[in-house]
Tab-separated table of C-alpha atoms and ligand atoms in Angstrom:
chain	number	residue	atom	x	y	z
A	3	MET	CA	-51.454	28.245	118.363
A	4	THR	CA	-53.809	30.273	120.509
A	5	ASP	CA	-54.569	33.931	121.125
A	6	ALA	CA	-55.421	36.069	124.142
A	7	VAL	CA	-59.101	36.529	123.286
A	8	SER	CA	-59.641	32.746	123.061
A	9	LEU	CA	-58.045	32.271	126.486
A	10	ILE	CA	-60.159	35.042	128.025
A	11	ARG	CA	-63.334	33.555	126.524
A	12	ALA	CA	-62.412	30.048	127.660
A	13	LYS	CA	-61.803	31.108	131.268
A	14	ARG	CA	-64.848	33.401	131.252
A	15	ASP	CA	-66.949	30.362	130.278
A	16	GLY	CA	-65.451	28.177	133.001
A	17	GLN	CA	-63.062	26.062	130.906
A	18	ARG	CA	-59.552	24.957	131.872
A	19	LEU	CA	-56.504	26.610	130.358
A	20	ALA	CA	-54.082	24.112	128.789
A	21	ASP	CA	-50.459	24.080	129.999
A	22	ASP	CA	-49.118	25.162	126.601
A	23	ASP	CA	-51.609	28.014	126.459
A	24	ILE	CA	-50.546	29.325	129.873
A	25	ARG	CA	-46.878	29.182	128.848
A	26	TRP	CA	-47.694	30.936	125.574
A	27	LEU	CA	-49.625	33.628	127.460
A	28	PHE	CA	-46.699	34.582	129.711
A	29	GLU	CA	-44.185	34.516	126.856
A	30	ALA	CA	-46.421	36.686	124.680
A	31	TYR	CA	-47.113	39.032	127.603
A	32	ALA	CA	-43.363	39.448	128.175
A	33	ARG	CA	-43.010	40.385	124.473
A	34	HIS	CA	-45.904	42.881	124.926
A	35	GLU	CA	-47.937	40.933	122.348
A	36	VAL	CA	-50.687	40.426	124.925
A	37	ALA	CA	-52.006	43.818	126.052
A	38	ASP	CA	-52.492	44.856	129.681
A	39	GLU	CA	-56.250	45.172	129.096
A	40	GLN	CA	-56.364	41.571	127.865
A	41	MET	CA	-54.365	40.336	130.840
A	42	SER	CA	-56.706	42.346	133.126
A	43	ALA	CA	-59.770	40.707	131.582
A	44	LEU	CA	-58.225	37.276	132.063
A	45	LEU	CA	-57.389	38.092	135.696
A	46	MET	CA	-61.031	39.045	136.268
A	47	ALA	CA	-62.164	35.775	134.649
A	48	ILE	CA	-59.782	33.908	136.981
A	49	TYR	CA	-61.106	35.898	139.928
A	50	PHE	CA	-64.574	34.457	139.216
A	51	ARG	CA	-63.711	31.032	137.791
A	52	GLY	CA	-60.485	30.174	139.660
A	53	LEU	CA	-57.627	27.964	138.511
A	54	ASP	CA	-57.534	24.244	139.266
A	55	ARG	CA	-54.498	22.684	140.889
A	56	ALA	CA	-52.742	21.761	137.620
A	57	GLU	CA	-53.486	25.136	136.005
A	58	LEU	CA	-52.154	26.918	139.075
A	59	ARG	CA	-48.946	24.847	139.053
A	60	THR	CA	-48.290	25.767	135.408
A	61	TRP	CA	-49.331	29.404	135.961
A	62	THR	CA	-46.870	29.704	138.865
A	63	ALA	CA	-44.091	27.938	136.926
A	64	ALA	CA	-44.604	30.401	134.058
A	65	MET	CA	-44.304	33.329	136.470
A	66	ILE	CA	-41.058	31.901	137.861
A	67	ALA	CA	-39.760	31.296	134.310
A	68	SER	CA	-40.418	34.964	133.481
A	69	GLY	CA	-37.211	35.845	135.371
A	70	ASP	CA	-34.147	34.514	137.187
A	71	ARG	CA	-33.952	31.881	139.906
A	72	LEU	CA	-31.262	32.533	142.525
A	73	ASP	CA	-28.782	29.749	143.173
A	74	LEU	CA	-28.033	29.569	146.886
A	75	SER	CA	-26.013	26.328	146.720
A	76	SER	CA	-22.782	28.176	147.571
A	77	VAL	CA	-24.095	29.234	150.982
A	78	GLY	CA	-23.051	25.975	152.632
A	79	ARG	CA	-25.897	25.851	155.162
A	80	PRO	CA	-29.506	24.681	154.772
A	81	THR	CA	-31.614	27.563	153.484
A	82	VAL	CA	-35.037	28.327	154.883
A	83	ASP	CA	-37.219	31.411	154.597
A	84	LYS	CA	-40.504	32.682	155.988
A	85	HIS	CA	-43.260	34.710	154.387
A	86	SER	CA	-46.087	36.481	156.156
A	87	THR	CA	-49.297	37.462	154.418
A	88	GLY	CA	-49.026	40.720	156.368
A	89	GLY	CA	-50.438	42.206	159.496
A	90	VAL	CA	-50.416	45.122	161.906
A	91	GLY	CA	-47.345	45.275	164.137
A	92	ASP	CA	-45.958	42.233	162.310
A	93	LYS	CA	-42.233	42.708	162.891
A	94	VAL	CA	-41.611	38.960	163.158
A	95	SER	CA	-39.149	38.826	160.229
A	96	LEU	CA	-36.755	41.229	161.942
A	97	ILE	CA	-36.450	38.856	164.896
A	98	LEU	CA	-36.904	35.541	163.127
A	99	ALA	CA	-34.270	35.829	160.377
A	100	PRO	CA	-31.337	36.417	162.773
A	101	LEU	CA	-32.810	33.972	165.293
A	102	VAL	CA	-32.957	31.104	162.809
A	103	ALA	CA	-29.527	32.077	161.437
A	104	ALA	CA	-28.133	31.941	164.980
A	105	CYS	CA	-29.408	28.352	165.183
A	106	GLY	CA	-27.429	27.298	162.103
A	107	ALA	CA	-29.651	27.825	159.034
A	108	ALA	CA	-29.234	30.464	156.319
A	109	VAL	CA	-32.226	32.779	155.897
A	110	PRO	CA	-32.507	34.552	152.518
A	111	GLN	CA	-35.396	36.891	153.173
A	112	LEU	CA	-36.348	38.793	150.038
A	113	SER	CA	-39.098	41.122	151.197
A	114	GLY	CA	-41.461	43.809	150.062
A	115	ARG	CA	-42.665	47.198	151.181
A	116	GLY	CA	-45.921	47.910	152.948
A	117	LEU	CA	-49.031	48.944	151.106
A	118	GLY	CA	-52.188	50.125	152.841
A	119	HIS	CA	-52.622	49.390	156.530
A	120	THR	CA	-50.081	46.539	156.811
A	121	GLY	CA	-46.438	47.452	157.272
A	122	GLY	CA	-43.530	46.250	155.169
A	123	THR	CA	-40.345	44.737	156.565
A	124	LEU	CA	-38.107	46.860	154.323
A	125	ASP	CA	-39.793	50.094	155.432
A	126	LYS	CA	-39.067	49.154	159.035
A	127	LEU	CA	-35.404	48.291	158.407
A	128	ASP	CA	-34.899	51.431	156.323
A	129	SER	CA	-35.388	53.454	159.520
A	130	ILE	CA	-31.968	52.199	160.708
A	131	PRO	CA	-29.361	54.829	159.757
A	132	GLY	CA	-27.264	53.605	156.821
A	133	PHE	CA	-29.216	50.367	156.235
A	134	ARG	CA	-29.345	49.339	152.573
A	135	SER	CA	-32.250	47.147	151.490
A	136	ALA	CA	-31.440	47.289	147.745
A	137	LEU	CA	-28.658	44.745	147.177
A	138	THR	CA	-27.306	43.118	144.028
A	139	PRO	CA	-27.564	39.303	143.845
A	140	ASP	CA	-23.810	39.072	144.654
A	141	GLU	CA	-24.210	41.354	147.685
A	142	THR	CA	-27.214	39.318	148.835
A	143	LEU	CA	-25.139	36.130	148.732
A	144	ALA	CA	-22.213	37.814	150.499
A	145	VAL	CA	-24.394	39.065	153.388
A	146	LEU	CA	-26.058	35.655	153.647
A	147	ALA	CA	-22.673	33.941	153.824
A	148	SER	CA	-21.230	36.328	156.418
A	149	ALA	CA	-24.228	36.997	158.690
A	150	GLY	CA	-26.322	33.869	158.060
A	151	CYS	CA	-29.307	36.005	157.093
A	152	VAL	CA	-30.164	38.837	154.750
A	153	ILE	CA	-33.324	40.933	154.487
A	154	CYS	CA	-33.430	42.874	151.246
A	155	ALA	CA	-35.683	43.852	148.356
A	156	ALA	CA	-36.512	41.181	145.799
A	157	GLY	CA	-34.611	42.407	142.727
A	158	SER	CA	-36.443	43.208	139.519
A	159	GLY	CA	-35.130	39.965	137.972
A	160	LEU	CA	-37.192	37.667	140.236
A	161	ALA	CA	-40.626	36.752	138.803
A	162	PRO	CA	-40.957	40.038	136.873
A	163	ALA	CA	-44.352	38.904	135.523
A	164	ASP	CA	-45.683	39.181	139.080
A	165	ARG	CA	-44.772	42.853	139.289
A	166	ARG	CA	-46.774	43.606	136.131
A	167	LEU	CA	-49.686	41.392	137.134
A	168	TYR	CA	-49.835	42.820	140.648
A	169	ALA	CA	-49.987	46.371	139.280
A	170	LEU	CA	-52.959	45.335	137.112
A	171	ARG	CA	-54.687	43.497	139.971
A	172	ASP	CA	-54.258	46.494	142.234
A	173	VAL	CA	-56.325	48.725	139.920
A	174	THR	CA	-58.845	46.172	138.621
A	175	GLY	CA	-60.282	44.718	141.840
A	176	THR	CA	-58.608	41.340	141.324
A	177	VAL	CA	-56.207	41.185	144.273
A	178	GLU	CA	-58.489	39.068	146.485
A	179	SER	CA	-58.284	35.799	144.553
A	180	ILE	CA	-56.716	32.788	146.245
A	181	PRO	CA	-54.981	31.358	143.129
A	182	LEU	CA	-53.694	34.814	142.154
A	183	ILE	CA	-52.408	35.584	145.667
A	184	ALA	CA	-50.861	32.120	146.022
A	185	SER	CA	-49.080	32.251	142.651
A	186	SER	CA	-47.882	35.815	143.300
A	187	ILE	CA	-46.346	35.015	146.677
A	188	MET	CA	-44.985	31.590	145.804
A	189	SER	CA	-43.454	32.551	142.445
A	190	LYS	CA	-41.230	35.106	144.231
A	191	LYS	CA	-40.345	32.766	147.094
A	192	ILE	CA	-39.534	29.836	144.801
A	193	ALA	CA	-37.460	32.074	142.486
A	194	GLU	CA	-35.478	33.282	145.501
A	195	GLY	CA	-33.925	29.794	145.698
A	196	THR	CA	-34.731	28.791	149.279
A	197	SER	CA	-34.912	25.030	149.949
A	198	ALA	CA	-37.613	25.363	152.587
A	199	LEU	CA	-40.284	27.885	153.459
A	200	VAL	CA	-42.627	28.548	156.370
A	201	LEU	CA	-45.695	30.673	155.696
A	202	ASP	CA	-47.361	32.785	158.368
A	203	VAL	CA	-50.915	33.131	157.114
A	204	LYS	CA	-52.667	35.784	159.161
A	205	VAL	CA	-56.389	35.617	159.955
A	206	GLY	CA	-58.577	38.384	161.359
A	207	SER	CA	-59.650	41.995	161.038
A	208	GLY	CA	-56.138	43.297	160.311
A	209	ALA	CA	-55.266	40.545	157.793
A	210	PHE	CA	-55.787	39.974	154.086
A	211	MET	CA	-57.944	36.998	154.979
A	212	THR	CA	-60.590	37.806	157.551
A	213	SER	CA	-62.150	34.317	157.649
A	214	TYR	CA	-60.465	31.173	158.939
A	215	GLU	CA	-61.797	29.101	156.017
A	216	ARG	CA	-60.282	31.392	153.346
A	217	ALA	CA	-57.001	31.645	155.243
A	218	ARG	CA	-56.783	27.871	155.484
A	219	GLU	CA	-57.557	27.485	151.777
A	220	LEU	CA	-54.816	30.016	150.939
A	221	ALA	CA	-52.365	28.203	153.230
A	222	GLU	CA	-53.151	24.792	151.705
A	223	THR	CA	-52.843	26.195	148.177
A	224	MET	CA	-49.443	27.762	148.890
A	225	VAL	CA	-48.105	24.687	150.701
A	226	ALA	CA	-49.104	22.515	147.718
A	227	LEU	CA	-47.448	24.933	145.253
A	228	GLY	CA	-44.213	25.016	147.241
A	229	GLU	CA	-44.020	21.242	147.498
A	230	GLU	CA	-44.815	20.808	143.779
A	231	HIS	CA	-41.847	23.069	142.996
A	232	GLY	CA	-39.428	21.195	145.262
A	233	VAL	CA	-39.541	23.632	148.214
A	234	ARG	CA	-40.393	21.976	151.557
A	235	THR	CA	-43.265	24.180	152.729
A	236	ARG	CA	-45.397	24.425	155.876
A	237	ALA	CA	-47.815	27.107	157.085
A	238	LEU	CA	-49.012	28.399	160.419
A	239	LEU	CA	-52.340	30.181	160.714
A	240	THR	CA	-51.964	32.990	163.258
A	241	ARG	CA	-54.394	35.556	164.670
A	242	MET	CA	-54.430	39.145	163.439
A	243	ASP	CA	-57.431	40.634	165.282
A	244	VAL	CA	-55.122	42.595	167.570
A	245	PRO	CA	-51.775	44.244	166.655
A	246	LEU	CA	-48.857	41.873	167.237
A	247	GLY	CA	-46.699	43.116	170.118
A	248	ARG	CA	-47.063	46.732	171.239
A	249	ALA	CA	-45.417	48.790	168.506
A	250	VAL	CA	-46.955	49.601	165.103
A	251	GLY	CA	-44.878	51.635	162.633
A	252	ASN	CA	-41.314	51.555	161.353
A	253	ALA	CA	-38.599	52.698	163.799
A	254	VAL	CA	-40.863	51.776	166.739
A	255	GLU	CA	-41.066	48.211	165.431
A	256	VAL	CA	-37.287	48.014	165.000
A	257	GLU	CA	-36.942	49.108	168.614
A	258	GLU	CA	-39.396	46.444	169.788
A	259	SER	CA	-37.623	43.789	167.682
A	260	VAL	CA	-34.283	44.599	169.321
A	261	GLN	CA	-35.929	44.346	172.746
A	262	ALA	CA	-37.334	40.952	171.688
A	263	LEU	CA	-33.856	39.796	170.633
A	264	GLN	CA	-32.618	40.941	174.064
A	265	GLY	CA	-35.192	38.638	175.681
A	266	HIS	CA	-37.811	41.298	176.474
A	267	GLY	CA	-40.383	40.715	173.725
A	268	PRO	CA	-44.141	40.793	174.395
A	269	ALA	CA	-45.692	37.350	174.913
A	270	ASP	CA	-47.829	37.219	171.728
A	271	LEU	CA	-44.942	38.330	169.503
A	272	MET	CA	-42.586	35.784	171.037
A	273	GLU	CA	-45.108	32.956	170.773
A	274	VAL	CA	-45.577	33.512	167.041
A	275	THR	CA	-41.852	34.057	166.438
A	276	LEU	CA	-40.751	30.936	168.334
A	277	ALA	CA	-43.445	28.779	166.701
A	278	LEU	CA	-42.273	29.890	163.245
A	279	ALA	CA	-38.608	29.443	164.211
A	280	ARG	CA	-39.230	25.865	165.344
A	281	GLN	CA	-40.999	25.052	162.069
A	282	MET	CA	-38.173	26.597	160.051
A	283	LEU	CA	-35.483	24.710	161.965
A	284	ALA	CA	-37.377	21.435	161.637
A	285	LEU	CA	-37.654	21.937	157.854
A	286	ALA	CA	-33.952	22.821	157.691
A	287	GLY	CA	-33.130	19.621	159.591
A	288	ILE	CA	-31.712	21.576	162.555
A	289	ALA	CA	-33.666	20.893	165.693
A	290	GLY	CA	-33.598	19.064	168.953
A	291	ASN	CA	-30.252	20.277	170.362
A	292	THR	CA	-29.217	23.435	172.229
A	293	ALA	CA	-27.677	25.048	169.143
A	294	GLY	CA	-30.985	24.576	167.336
A	295	ASP	CA	-33.177	25.787	170.220
A	296	PRO	CA	-34.449	29.286	169.354
A	297	ALA	CA	-35.325	30.190	172.967
A	298	ALA	CA	-31.715	29.396	173.970
A	299	ALA	CA	-30.378	31.472	171.052
A	300	ILE	CA	-32.227	34.502	172.427
A	301	ALA	CA	-31.253	33.833	176.037
A	302	ASP	CA	-27.515	33.531	175.286
A	303	GLY	CA	-27.340	36.545	172.940
A	304	ARG	CA	-26.563	34.644	169.692
A	305	ALA	CA	-29.726	35.906	167.976
A	306	LEU	CA	-28.968	39.534	168.837
A	307	ALA	CA	-25.381	39.084	167.591
A	308	ALA	CA	-26.715	37.711	164.269
A	309	TYR	CA	-29.072	40.700	163.938
A	310	ARG	CA	-26.228	43.161	164.557
A	311	ALA	CA	-24.029	41.326	162.031
A	312	MET	CA	-26.777	41.472	159.408
A	313	VAL	CA	-27.467	45.192	159.970
A	314	ARG	CA	-23.738	45.995	159.734
A	315	ALA	CA	-23.267	43.815	156.638
A	316	GLN	CA	-26.066	45.819	154.972
A	317	GLY	CA	-24.430	49.153	155.799
A	318	GLY	CA	-26.504	49.985	158.889
A	319	ASP	CA	-25.355	51.075	162.318
A	320	PRO	CA	-27.123	48.933	164.949
A	321	ASP	CA	-26.044	51.390	167.690
A	322	ALA	CA	-27.262	54.575	165.993
A	323	PRO	CA	-30.289	56.273	167.574
A	324	LEU	CA	-33.480	55.652	165.609
A	325	PRO	CA	-35.568	58.573	164.294
A	326	GLN	CA	-37.990	60.001	166.861
A	327	ALA	CA	-41.324	61.643	166.031
A	328	ALA	CA	-41.675	65.364	166.740
A	329	HIS	CA	-45.241	65.075	168.074
A	330	THR	CA	-47.156	62.628	170.268
A	331	ARG	CA	-50.791	62.349	171.357
A	332	VAL	CA	-52.457	59.894	173.710
A	333	LEU	CA	-55.779	58.079	173.282
A	334	PRO	CA	-57.337	57.323	176.691
A	335	ALA	CA	-59.209	54.160	177.690
A	336	PRO	CA	-62.969	54.725	177.165
A	337	ALA	CA	-64.029	52.943	180.402
A	338	SER	CA	-62.736	50.969	183.368
A	339	GLY	CA	-62.584	47.175	183.227
A	340	TRP	CA	-60.702	44.652	181.158
A	341	LEU	CA	-59.539	45.404	177.660
A	342	THR	CA	-61.174	42.674	175.549
A	343	GLY	CA	-60.354	43.922	172.043
A	344	LEU	CA	-58.092	46.332	170.162
A	345	ASP	CA	-59.046	46.270	166.512
A	346	ALA	CA	-55.980	45.557	164.375
A	347	LEU	CA	-57.499	47.059	161.224
A	348	LYS	CA	-58.334	50.375	162.928
A	349	VAL	CA	-54.896	50.595	164.549
A	350	GLY	CA	-53.247	49.736	161.214
A	351	ILE	CA	-55.202	52.405	159.348
A	352	ALA	CA	-54.448	54.954	162.095
A	353	ALA	CA	-50.693	54.214	161.899
A	354	TRP	CA	-50.913	54.566	158.132
A	355	ARG	CA	-52.682	57.944	158.474
A	356	LEU	CA	-49.976	59.041	160.917
A	357	GLY	CA	-47.479	58.503	158.081
A	358	ALA	CA	-46.124	55.001	158.789
A	359	GLY	CA	-47.662	53.481	155.635
A	360	ARG	CA	-48.194	54.441	152.017
A	361	ALA	CA	-51.310	54.660	149.849
A	362	ARG	CA	-49.422	54.242	146.549
A	363	LYS	CA	-46.209	52.364	145.788
A	364	GLU	CA	-44.369	55.601	144.946
A	365	ASP	CA	-45.175	57.307	148.289
A	366	ASP	CA	-42.572	57.848	151.023
A	367	VAL	CA	-43.181	56.642	154.553
A	368	SER	CA	-42.243	58.307	157.831
A	369	ALA	CA	-39.615	56.372	159.779
A	370	SER	CA	-40.778	57.692	163.132
A	371	ALA	CA	-44.588	57.758	162.877
A	372	GLY	CA	-46.588	55.005	164.532
A	373	ILE	CA	-48.543	53.811	167.519
A	374	ILE	CA	-47.535	52.245	170.827
A	375	CYS	CA	-50.201	50.065	172.445
A	376	LEU	CA	-49.801	50.879	176.124
A	377	ALA	CA	-52.311	48.150	177.036
A	378	LYS	CA	-53.235	44.907	175.258
A	379	PRO	CA	-56.361	42.755	175.499
A	380	GLY	CA	-56.448	40.810	178.744
A	381	GLU	CA	-55.083	43.720	180.794
A	382	ALA	CA	-57.087	45.777	183.318
A	383	VAL	CA	-57.571	49.463	182.429
A	384	GLN	CA	-58.982	52.511	184.198
A	385	ALA	CA	-61.167	55.012	182.326
A	386	GLY	CA	-58.960	57.828	181.046
A	387	GLN	CA	-55.626	56.016	181.400
A	388	PRO	CA	-53.420	56.235	178.297
A	389	LEU	CA	-54.256	53.326	175.989
A	390	LEU	CA	-52.469	54.226	172.761
A	391	GLU	CA	-49.606	56.634	172.158
A	392	LEU	CA	-49.748	58.133	168.662
A	393	ARG	CA	-46.574	59.517	167.075
A	394	ALA	CA	-46.315	61.727	163.972
A	395	ASP	CA	-44.006	64.199	162.250
A	396	GLU	CA	-46.869	66.630	161.543
A	397	PRO	CA	-49.583	67.429	164.162
A	398	GLU	CA	-52.345	67.647	161.510
A	399	ARG	CA	-52.097	63.872	161.105
A	400	PHE	CA	-53.601	63.195	164.550
A	401	GLY	CA	-57.187	64.189	163.645
A	402	PRO	CA	-57.706	61.601	160.857
A	403	ALA	CA	-55.862	58.936	162.891
A	404	LEU	CA	-57.974	59.534	166.013
A	405	ALA	CA	-61.147	59.492	163.892
A	406	VAL	CA	-60.497	55.934	162.685
A	407	LEU	CA	-59.651	54.788	166.215
A	408	GLU	CA	-63.231	55.528	167.308
A	409	GLY	CA	-64.513	52.257	168.827
A	410	ALA	CA	-61.164	50.443	168.336
A	411	ALA	CA	-60.892	49.468	172.000
A	412	ALA	CA	-63.464	47.208	173.683
A	413	VAL	CA	-63.602	47.279	177.488
A	414	SER	CA	-65.724	44.916	179.591
A	415	ASP	CA	-66.472	44.839	183.312
A	416	GLN	CA	-67.253	41.097	183.180
A	417	GLY	CA	-63.795	39.922	184.280
A	418	PRO	CA	-60.700	39.246	182.199
A	419	PRO	CA	-61.234	37.582	178.797
A	420	PRO	CA	-59.906	34.000	178.529
A	421	PRO	CA	-56.330	33.955	177.153
A	422	VAL	CA	-56.116	32.939	173.478
A	423	SER	CA	-52.996	31.702	171.727
A	424	PRO	CA	-52.046	33.764	168.669
A	425	VAL	CA	-51.088	30.524	166.899
A	426	ILE	CA	-54.250	28.835	165.572
A	427	SER	CA	-53.105	25.802	163.579
A	428	GLU	CA	-50.500	24.270	161.348
A	429	VAL	CA	-50.868	23.284	157.686
A	430	GLY	CA	-48.633	20.664	156.068
A	431	PRO	CA	-48.746	18.894	152.695
A	432	ALA	CA	-52.026	17.060	152.027
B	514	LIG	N1	-48.594	39.633	148.506
B	514	LIG	C1	-48.100	39.343	147.299
B	514	LIG	O1	-46.905	39.318	147.096
B	514	LIG	N2	-48.981	39.088	146.307
B	514	LIG	C2	-50.315	39.089	146.488
B	514	LIG	O2	-51.039	38.829	145.558
B	514	LIG	C3	-50.798	39.409	147.754
B	514	LIG	C4	-49.913	39.668	148.763
């Protein structure tokens, strides 16, 4: 028999937590016998001392056991999902889920909302008139069976301990801990019941992880956790120094995703999406023939058809006009030459200030606010030509957004920068 203070002291002093103690902790926390301030102190001790591999496995298992685990065995197709650690202009899920479904897998994508400068998949989809992102478990299964993919909110029954822990981490400076991030993400993904998972771990100014080393450590930790819990898991490390694609916001990203499904996606967005799709199909055991070729599924319209089926099955009208912002403003290029950089963090914060993101979980977001990148790094620009188009519902939002965009664009007269692939490397089980 243990108690919360002993566990806090042990972790504070660098000792391991025993499996039984971790299980006790989560059970007692669920019964409100461990107080939030005690859990917060333990999270801070973990922030400094970490969790070793075995502790993290048990910690994650206890988070999963705090709620339900979906059973997707009735779906009748191999299930595979993707999770992104979040970025600016990251609309990959909207394209990828129907794309992989069109190739024969089932994609149960239980997603979250955006917080801070990175957007959330559900906020983007909610800009489609009629679209419902809150589904019951039965509705989730029905959409998955009919459309091959579903993108909806993770219900309150999946890893409920994570919701409470995340709220504490958010206000106690303990979000940025690799074991806490890995257990938070993986507990929800494992509880969702997918058989396989591909992680898109973003690296760069606009990402959670700004250094390659930390991103790789996070990727390796999550891949190990997935595999230990019976979920075939791989990760791709992808660049997030520059917004992905050209649109940053909600409705504007839906629009760009539909264009991508019609075969007109920007090169960087398509490279990341197709790389993730190929990993997902390989893990699902569907690859190597035309039906399982994601590029072919875009070219022949199957991916777009799957997207339209999913939107309809979730109550949305894929043909309805998307909300348009009442006001626009243009940011001009600061000089002539080649655009060598467009800082993802600054663009993400600007889109957030325009209304596309939220500062607190309870806030509303604007469906139509956002930014269109009219030029991307590698392209030639003339001083004064429009570089970014800012969109907002209220004109007073432009001032704070333009202020953060100061210095966001780098222009050089030394010739075009060498092309860089947005996909950096792949991480599999050790
Ligand atoms: N996303 C999550 O779901 N949890 C974290 O801890 C960080 C990002």
